[in-house]
Amino acid sequence: MNARAALAATFFPFHGGVHPPEHKDESSGSPIVAGPIPATLVVPLHQSIGNMAKALVNVGDVVLKGQMIAAADGTVSAAVHAPTSGRIVAISPQRVPHPSGLLEYCITLESDGADRWIERTRFDWRNADGRAIRDYLRDMGVVGLGGAVFPSHLKIGGAKDGLDTLVINAAECEPFITCDDRLMRERASQIVEGIKILQQLLQAREVLIGVEDNKPEAVDAMRAAIAGCEFKIDVVVVPTLYPSGGAKQLIKLLTNKEVPSGVRSTDLGVQCFNVATVYTIYRAIEHGEPVISRVVTLTGNVERPGNVDALIGTPIADLLAFAGNKADSDSYIYGGPMMGFEIPGTDVGLSKAGNCIIAKSSGLFPPKPAEMPCIRCGKCADACPAELQPMDLYWFGKSKNFGKAQERNLFDCIECGACAYVCPSNIQLVDYFRFSKSEIWAAEKSKKAADQARERHEFRQFREEREKREKAERLAAKAAQKHEAAASSADPADAERAAKIKAAMERAAAKKAEAAAQAGESAAPADATAAPVTEAVAAPVAEAAPVSQLDPEKAERIRAAMEKRAAEKAEQEAMSPEEKAAREAEKKAKIEAAMAAAAAKKAAKAAEAAKAQGDQADGSGA
Amino acid sequence: MNTSPFFIKPTPLQVVMFKVALALVPAIAVYTYSFGIGVLVQITLATIAALVTEAFCLKLRNYPIKPFVTDGSAIVTAWLMALSFPPLAPWWMIVVAAVLSIALAKHMYGGLGQNTFNPAMVGFAIMIVSFPAQMSRWAAPFGVLPQSLDWSAQLSWIFTGHLPAGLAFDAIASATPLDTVKTQLMQHASMSHIFQSPLFGSIGGIGTEWITAAYLLGGLYLLWQKLIPWQIPVTFLAVLGGVAGIFHLVDPAHYTSPLFHWFSGAAMLGAFFIVTDPVTGPTTPLGRVIFAALIGLLTYLIRVFGGYPDGVAFAVLIMNLAAPFIDQYTQPAVFGRKGQQKKAGAQS
Ligand code: SF4
Ligand code: SF4
């Protein structure tokens, strides 16, 4: 134990970080209380990264608490459940907690006040195979509750020979947020049960729970709860420094492994789960409870700051009323003050990502002073946990030099806001980075579209060329046959020559076929332009052939080429308009088929990418 | 304020600039004590001229005047420049220098944060190139000569060019210690002989060694406040002292000691207040070290082998040009890419 305790004290600091005022005391003292059962709930269908869940109910349906009302759509998606019993009154686009203010499909549920559960059964995970467990978690709607809402089932399985380290993200580094803190203090044993399940599922050799040192009670509770665990598990207390709750920062802190962008932490033998997610995994597996509620911190300019176990879909207005919203609150932050965003209105329903709601007042959040020019003081670079040079990225973004920004690893920016926090010139650096990123995405999208158009065009050119060639070869072969027949009938002396001709032609055809095959593999246009050129060059030489005694093989090749050209011409002239149209149609169909295949491939790739990205996203910013 | 982060640290630019100015106060006090009221006159003139020019340029460029004039940057520039000037330089010289430094070196390049060259050093350099005689006419510090100018005589000299009857400026003028060493060595005087001059104290010049010590004090304050990265002054002083040390060890009769180089001229002022100017230097950690090291080297070379007694200003200006280049080639590896950076660096 002592050796382990000493080990547990070691952590590996990451570069940068800031220490904004914590504001945790307001809410950390109040135990979790059950939230209100609102008259109507607005449950967003898009509750995870990936595809929106598909509604399973219709308007007018009566549902029970915990009943699945929308099923996961595809691999990267998670199911959505009725948070309470009642009647579905609408399935329509509504405002959701999202910075863009976009409308998304939500299921509006009128609660009947009875809060009646469906029948729940314990899941026998010990006797289930990996696939069944994944499907179960997906159907229980388990997603990362740290804010990234990455479907948890995608993080289970994968590493064949087990995981080096399972990291439990309990750092909760954002100011104001205390929901994980309270959860650990009050439900540590259930969390540890969840950890045990995950440790088994992932075959983790070691479990490290990272907690910031401003939560001593949570540390004690967790330490007490892990006592007697039969595998290697430790609570590692890390210094309070934002953003130590970023998944990558925490992994670095606990394991000294740096996960580069675009690499899945699993590839380095580490997997990270938010502590609240672990709790819901436990509830889902051992109690058959889907994710229909979450603990959310209500704080800021409210009478009774605290933590509420609130039903998903509870309108923010109801939560604020529950906490005693003060009159001078002017807007509301969803998430923490460093990475959260202002909600478009209080009618939106709580989502699984909603770990905190801060009522803002000008007293609590004084308006930011005007931006001044960057003086290149380097404070932002000192604070950046991604070890970027934010002032350069800012400059590139401002001068619309997006390529350069990308070159300087703009996409490694986790938008933690540490740089903007320290900037003496009050520059809203993160905004510039978001802008640059969106511009690059837009450009990439249009570039992709252009690429597709170009590919389509090239593909068509290639086809045309190939068809032409194939037809010409067929015709040439026919002509040669005729020629041969004529030759054999006329003069036996010529027969030998005819045989030679045939052999030469076959060789030529073989060569052509080979070239075509190659062209099919490499760039099509090169072939398309190359073919006519050689033929054009060949033509004048062929005329001279009978005069100068060229070696017969070469002469034959030339003649074959000339014949082919003639045949090509003839064929083109002979083609009726109907034939031409038919050929066009055929080509079109083929292109469309090819495009469809490409689209399918792309979709598969996108899903794959989302998976890779989300893999590390869970627990970030918590 | 609709996007995150919703918190910012309350250290506005003004506070940063104010603290830099504050760090200069001890040196200004010692300087005034040693050289008289002329120092304060130069500072005042420079400040007024810089602020007026700043406001004028902002107006021309359609910028909001108030937040920018009050950001403190022009004041810091003016003070640094005034502290590089001879305290008894004619009034118009510092005014012209201040106007040029703000208008030319700052606003022509796009204003605060965009200038390539350190404005204070530009103002100083223009004047020393254009008016070398006036710019090297320093009055001796108080106590070195039997006669000194009182405050009214100083004012009269600065503003009208007149001195009390029977007194010629030459009678009270003196070269700076760096200058004295340089010219005397050229006349083949021995080092020990040179240092017998009343101008020299124990490690630098009389008066100037205390002024430079006060700069050091201000610099330590800036370090403590985390307003400047320690690598810059340390590297600069180490290289300047190191090169001086090597020469001094090899030939002490011809090359002064590192201590002398540190405590004479603009070495300390440069180390903490000028080489550390963030706008005109590199921002990468390695870049800053290279930058400061090369300034240290250049300063020594100009001082000892160049045409000017002090080399800090020119060394800084030369290296200002190289700063973007240094930045480009010293980009640090980002999080998680430490291994890959070598390849990326080789490509760029
Ligand atoms: S902190 Fe602000 S002023 Fe300083 S370098 Fe970064 S962006 Fe520029
Ligand atoms: S927002 Fe991006 S650039 Fe700024 S500190 Fe965070 S990671 Fe670095």
Short mmCIF file of N, CA and C in Angstrom, two decimals, chain A residues 452-462:
data_model
loop_
_atom_site.label_atom_id
_atom_site.label_comp_id
_atom_site.label_asym_id
_atom_site.label_seq_id
_atom_site.Cartn_x
_atom_site.Cartn_y
_atom_site.Cartn_z
N GLN A 452 -14.49 15.76 -56.61
CA GLN A 452 -15.42 14.76 -57.10
C GLN A 452 -15.80 15.05 -58.54
N ALA A 453 -16.06 16.32 -58.82
CA ALA A 453 -16.44 16.70 -60.17
C ALA A 453 -15.31 16.36 -61.14
N ARG A 454 -14.10 16.67 -60.70
CA ARG A 454 -12.95 16.42 -61.57
C ARG A 454 -12.79 14.91 -61.80
N GLU A 455 -12.94 14.16 -60.71
CA GLU A 455 -12.81 12.72 -60.83
C GLU A 455 -13.84 12.16 -61.80
N ARG A 456 -15.05 12.67 -61.65
CA ARG A 456 -16.11 12.21 -62.52
C ARG A 456 -15.74 12.48 -63.98
N HIS A 457 -15.24 13.69 -64.20
CA HIS A 457 -14.87 14.08 -65.55
C HIS A 457 -13.77 13.18 -66.09
N GLU A 458 -12.77 12.95 -65.28
CA GLU A 458 -11.65 12.13 -65.72
C GLU A 458 -12.09 10.70 -65.98
N PHE A 459 -12.98 10.26 -65.13
CA PHE A 459 -13.48 8.91 -65.26
C PHE A 459 -14.19 8.75 -66.61
N ARG A 460 -14.97 9.76 -66.95
CA ARG A 460 -15.69 9.71 -68.20
C ARG A 460 -14.72 9.68 -69.37
N GLN A 461 -13.75 10.57 -69.30
CA GLN A 461 -12.76 10.61 -70.38
C GLN A 461 -12.09 9.26 -70.55
N PHE A 462 -11.76 8.68 -69.43
CA PHE A 462 -11.06 7.40 -69.45
C PHE A 462 -11.93 6.32 -70.10
#
